[in-house]
PDB file of C-alpha atoms in Angstrom:
ATOM      1  CA  MET S 230    -105.377  80.133 189.315  1.00 77.00           C
ATOM      2  CA  SER S 231    -105.663  77.914 192.375  1.00 87.00           C
ATOM      3  CA  LEU S 232    -103.796  74.714 193.167  1.00 91.00           C
ATOM      4  CA  THR S 233    -106.997  73.005 194.276  1.00 94.00           C
ATOM      5  CA  ARG S 234    -110.385  73.682 195.807  1.00 95.00           C
ATOM      6  CA  VAL S 235    -111.558  72.479 199.203  1.00 95.00           C
ATOM      7  CA  VAL S 236    -115.219  72.327 200.194  1.00 94.00           C
ATOM      8  CA  LEU S 237    -115.645  73.173 203.860  1.00 95.00           C
ATOM      9  CA  SER S 238    -118.286  71.478 206.010  1.00 94.00           C
ATOM     10  CA  SER S 239    -120.246  74.744 205.889  1.00 95.00           C
ATOM     11  CA  GLY S 240    -120.536  74.272 202.111  1.00 94.00           C
ATOM     12  CA  ARG S 241    -118.215  77.176 201.278  1.00 96.00           C
ATOM     13  CA  SER S 242    -115.617  76.479 198.583  1.00 96.00           C
ATOM     14  CA  VAL S 243    -112.136  77.820 199.236  1.00 97.00           C
ATOM     15  CA  ASP S 244    -109.292  77.921 196.727  1.00 97.00           C
ATOM     16  CA  LEU S 245    -105.782  76.936 197.775  1.00 97.00           C
ATOM     17  CA  ALA S 246    -103.378  79.560 196.425  1.00 96.00           C
ATOM     18  CA  ASP S 247    -100.172  78.490 198.211  1.00 96.00           C
ATOM     19  CA  LEU S 248     -99.224  75.236 199.948  1.00 97.00           C
ATOM     20  CA  ARG S 249     -96.118  74.420 201.970  1.00 97.00           C
ATOM     21  CA  PHE S 250     -95.261  70.998 203.377  1.00 96.00           C
ATOM     22  CA  SER S 251     -92.618  70.262 205.968  1.00 96.00           C
ATOM     23  CA  SER S 252     -91.644  67.259 208.031  1.00 96.00           C
ATOM     24  CA  THR S 253     -92.986  67.639 211.547  1.00 96.00           C
ATOM     25  CA  TYR S 254     -89.823  66.241 213.102  1.00 94.00           C
ATOM     26  CA  GLY S 255     -87.395  66.957 210.248  1.00 88.00           C
ATOM     27  CA  GLY S 256     -84.986  69.026 212.319  1.00 80.00           C
ATOM     28  CA  MET S 257     -85.030  66.831 215.402  1.00 79.00           C
ATOM     29  CA  LEU S 258     -81.576  65.328 215.914  1.00 74.00           C
ATOM     30  CA  GLU S 259     -81.890  64.115 219.497  1.00 80.00           C
ATOM     31  CA  GLY S 260     -84.608  63.382 221.989  1.00 81.00           C
ATOM     32  CA  TYR S 261     -88.041  62.062 221.265  1.00 90.00           C
ATOM     33  CA  PRO S 262     -91.455  63.488 220.362  1.00 94.00           C
ATOM     34  CA  CYS S 263     -93.167  64.674 223.543  1.00 94.00           C
ATOM     35  CA  LYS S 264     -95.424  67.545 224.597  1.00 95.00           C
ATOM     36  CA  PRO S 265     -92.615  70.118 225.126  1.00 94.00           C
ATOM     37  CA  VAL S 266     -91.036  69.269 221.751  1.00 94.00           C
ATOM     38  CA  ASN S 267     -94.408  69.348 219.982  1.00 96.00           C
ATOM     39  CA  ASP S 268     -95.285  72.704 221.546  1.00 96.00           C
ATOM     40  CA  MET S 269     -91.952  74.099 220.286  1.00 94.00           C
ATOM     41  CA  VAL S 270     -92.576  72.669 216.796  1.00 95.00           C
ATOM     42  CA  ILE S 271     -96.009  74.335 216.692  1.00 97.00           C
ATOM     43  CA  LYS S 272     -94.717  77.697 218.004  1.00 97.00           C
ATOM     44  CA  ALA S 273     -91.903  77.715 215.436  1.00 95.00           C
ATOM     45  CA  LEU S 274     -94.363  76.912 212.646  1.00 96.00           C
ATOM     46  CA  LEU S 275     -96.655  79.740 213.782  1.00 98.00           C
ATOM     47  CA  ARG S 276     -93.754  82.234 213.842  1.00 98.00           C
ATOM     48  CA  THR S 277     -92.548  81.170 210.393  1.00 97.00           C
ATOM     49  CA  THR S 278     -96.063  81.411 208.980  1.00 98.00           C
ATOM     50  CA  GLU S 279     -96.635  84.861 210.490  1.00 97.00           C
ATOM     51  CA  ARG S 280     -93.456  86.092 208.781  1.00 97.00           C
ATOM     52  CA  ALA S 281     -94.356  84.461 205.453  1.00 96.00           C
ATOM     53  CA  PHE S 282     -97.969  85.740 205.430  1.00 96.00           C
ATOM     54  CA  PRO S 283     -97.918  89.010 207.412  1.00 95.00           C
ATOM     55  CA  SER S 284    -101.083  90.495 205.909  1.00 94.00           C
ATOM     56  CA  THR S 285    -103.460  87.562 206.343  1.00 96.00           C
ATOM     57  CA  PRO S 286    -105.106  86.074 209.412  1.00 98.00           C
ATOM     58  CA  ILE S 287    -103.601  82.759 210.501  1.00 98.00           C
ATOM     59  CA  HIS S 288    -105.428  79.837 212.050  1.00 98.00           C
ATOM     60  CA  LEU S 289    -103.880  76.730 213.611  1.00 98.00           C
ATOM     61  CA  VAL S 290    -106.046  73.628 213.401  1.00 97.00           C
ATOM     62  CA  PRO S 291    -105.282  71.843 216.690  1.00 95.00           C
ATOM     63  CA  PRO S 292    -103.301  68.763 215.685  1.00 96.00           C
ATOM     64  CA  PRO S 293    -104.245  65.263 216.789  1.00 95.00           C
ATOM     65  CA  ARG S 294    -101.765  63.866 219.301  1.00 95.00           C
ATOM     66  CA  GLU S 295    -101.095  60.153 219.688  1.00 94.00           C
ATOM     67  CA  TYR S 296     -99.604  58.500 222.743  1.00 92.00           C
ATOM     68  CA  PRO S 297     -97.941  55.225 221.735  1.00 91.00           C
ATOM     69  CA  ASP S 298     -97.134  52.755 224.469  1.00 86.00           C
ATOM     70  CA  GLN S 299     -93.433  53.583 224.703  1.00 86.00           C
ATOM     71  CA  TYR S 300     -91.035  54.354 227.510  1.00 83.00           C
ATOM     72  CA  ALA S 301     -91.513  57.863 228.914  1.00 84.00           C
ATOM     73  CA  GLY S 302     -88.255  59.791 229.130  1.00 83.00           C
ATOM     74  CA  GLY S 303     -87.266  62.805 231.172  1.00 86.00           C
ATOM     75  CA  PHE S 304     -89.676  65.110 229.329  1.00 87.00           C
ATOM     76  CA  GLY S 305     -92.755  62.962 229.884  1.00 90.00           C
ATOM     77  CA  PRO S 306     -94.633  60.463 227.784  1.00 93.00           C
ATOM     78  CA  VAL S 307     -94.079  60.033 224.078  1.00 94.00           C
ATOM     79  CA  GLU S 308     -96.535  62.236 222.165  1.00 95.00           C
ATOM     80  CA  VAL S 309     -96.594  62.078 218.371  1.00 96.00           C
ATOM     81  CA  LEU S 310     -98.041  64.543 215.873  1.00 97.00           C
ATOM     82  CA  PRO S 311     -98.867  63.581 212.270  1.00 97.00           C
ATOM     83  CA  THR S 312     -95.719  63.467 210.137  1.00 96.00           C
ATOM     84  CA  VAL S 313     -96.497  66.346 207.749  1.00 97.00           C
ATOM     85  CA  ALA S 314     -96.988  69.978 208.788  1.00 97.00           C
ATOM     86  CA  CYS S 315     -99.001  71.949 206.222  1.00 97.00           C
ATOM     87  CA  VAL S 316     -99.401  75.680 205.675  1.00 98.00           C
ATOM     88  CA  GLY S 317    -101.997  76.707 203.137  1.00 97.00           C
ATOM     89  CA  SER S 318    -103.075  80.132 201.953  1.00 97.00           C
ATOM     90  CA  PHE S 319    -106.751  80.003 200.986  1.00 97.00           C
ATOM     91  CA  ARG S 320    -109.040  82.441 199.150  1.00 97.00           C
ATOM     92  CA  SER S 321    -112.803  82.535 198.722  1.00 97.00           C
ATOM     93  CA  THR S 322    -115.615  84.913 197.881  1.00 96.00           C
ATOM     94  CA  ALA S 323    -116.053  88.005 200.045  1.00 97.00           C
ATOM     95  CA  LEU S 324    -117.569  87.604 203.495  1.00 96.00           C
ATOM     96  CA  ASP S 325    -119.319  90.974 203.553  1.00 95.00           C
ATOM     97  CA  PRO S 326    -122.333  90.868 201.207  1.00 93.00           C
ATOM     98  CA  THR S 327    -122.032  94.635 200.627  1.00 93.00           C
ATOM     99  CA  HIS S 328    -118.580  94.224 199.063  1.00 93.00           C
ATOM    100  CA  ASP S 329    -118.418  94.157 195.299  1.00 92.00           C
ATOM    101  CA  PRO S 330    -117.935  90.453 194.395  1.00 89.00           C
ATOM    102  CA  VAL S 331    -115.664  91.418 191.493  1.00 91.00           C
ATOM    103  CA  LEU S 332    -113.327  93.514 193.648  1.00 95.00           C
ATOM    104  CA  TYR S 333    -113.246  91.616 196.946  1.00 95.00           C
ATOM    105  CA  ARG S 334    -112.202  88.177 198.166  1.00 96.00           C
ATOM    106  CA  SER S 335    -111.689  86.695 201.608  1.00 97.00           C
ATOM    107  CA  THR S 336    -108.452  85.103 202.778  1.00 97.00           C
ATOM    108  CA  LEU S 337    -107.141  82.871 205.535  1.00 98.00           C
ATOM    109  CA  THR S 338    -103.851  81.071 206.061  1.00 98.00           C
ATOM    110  CA  VAL S 339    -104.319  77.720 207.777  1.00 98.00           C
ATOM    111  CA  ILE S 340    -101.799  75.494 209.543  1.00 98.00           C
ATOM    112  CA  TRP S 341    -102.710  71.837 209.937  1.00 97.00           C
ATOM    113  CA  PHE S 342    -101.025  68.461 210.298  1.00 96.00           C
ATOM    114  CA  GLN S 343    -101.711  65.317 208.288  1.00 95.00           C
ATOM    115  CA  PRO S 344    -100.132  61.871 207.832  1.00 94.00           C
ATOM    116  CA  THR S 345     -99.151  62.263 204.143  1.00 94.00           C
ATOM    117  CA  THR S 346     -98.170  64.881 201.559  1.00 94.00           C
ATOM    118  CA  ARG S 347    -101.479  64.468 199.803  1.00 93.00           C
ATOM    119  CA  VAL S 348    -102.901  67.751 198.536  1.00 93.00           C
ATOM    120  CA  PRO S 349    -106.409  68.385 199.921  1.00 89.00           C
ATOM    121  CA  TYR S 350    -109.099  68.227 197.269  1.00 86.00           C
ATOM    122  CA  GLU S 351    -112.781  69.217 197.468  1.00 84.00           C
ATOM    123  CA  CYS S 352    -114.458  67.029 200.119  1.00 80.00           C
ATOM    124  CA  ASP S 353    -111.454  64.696 200.335  1.00 83.00           C
ATOM    125  CA  ALA S 354    -109.457  66.737 202.848  1.00 87.00           C
ATOM    126  CA  VAL S 355    -108.493  66.111 206.460  1.00 88.00           C
ATOM    127  CA  ALA S 356    -111.709  66.449 208.488  1.00 90.00           C
ATOM    128  CA  ALA S 357    -110.259  69.082 210.819  1.00 91.00           C
ATOM    129  CA  LEU S 358    -109.346  71.251 207.814  1.00 93.00           C
ATOM    130  CA  ARG S 359    -112.878  70.995 206.436  1.00 94.00           C
ATOM    131  CA  GLU S 360    -114.248  72.142 209.821  1.00 95.00           C
ATOM    132  CA  VAL S 361    -112.485  75.545 209.713  1.00 96.00           C
ATOM    133  CA  ASP S 362    -114.979  78.325 210.563  1.00 97.00           C
ATOM    134  CA  TRP S 363    -114.233  80.533 207.566  1.00 98.00           C
ATOM    135  CA  GLU S 364    -116.817  83.177 208.404  1.00 97.00           C
ATOM    136  CA  ALA S 365    -115.311  83.750 211.875  1.00 97.00           C
ATOM    137  CA  LEU S 366    -111.611  83.515 210.944  1.00 98.00           C
ATOM    138  CA  ALA S 367    -111.110  84.845 207.402  1.00 98.00           C
ATOM    139  CA  ARG S 368    -110.850  88.510 206.402  1.00 97.00           C
ATOM    140  CA  ASP S 369    -111.942  90.346 203.265  1.00 96.00           C
ATOM    141  CA  PHE S 370    -109.404  92.130 201.090  1.00 94.00           C
ATOM    142  CA  GLU S 371    -109.672  94.278 197.982  1.00 92.00           C
ATOM    143  CA  LEU S 372    -108.037  93.022 194.786  1.00 89.00           C
TER     144      LEU S 372
END
């Protein structure tokens, strides 16, 4: 049973089987959000996701980056990512039309960022998430 269903821009429906939220800057005790910090946050999230989902392909949706008019420190200008980092494990029908539709599904784990902890639902999901190229990124697996 899925948590929710998301309809991609391609028209494909994908079921969300697992969803993990974390605060983008939750562990940041000092400093300020900037490109080097954000790159470290993203790399750490990718490593954690690879360990949590070792048998599925992983795709990072490039996060939007904002540059508020604030004082630039020693690491460059302030660069802010959305406040919530999301990792979702999605399933859908098989990609290969020769696979038995009863025995096969396709899977993809997606990392994206969004401003709230709102669970994506059908067509009401972050636009970048809906643009994921499922056919190019997902992989079939046998049940």
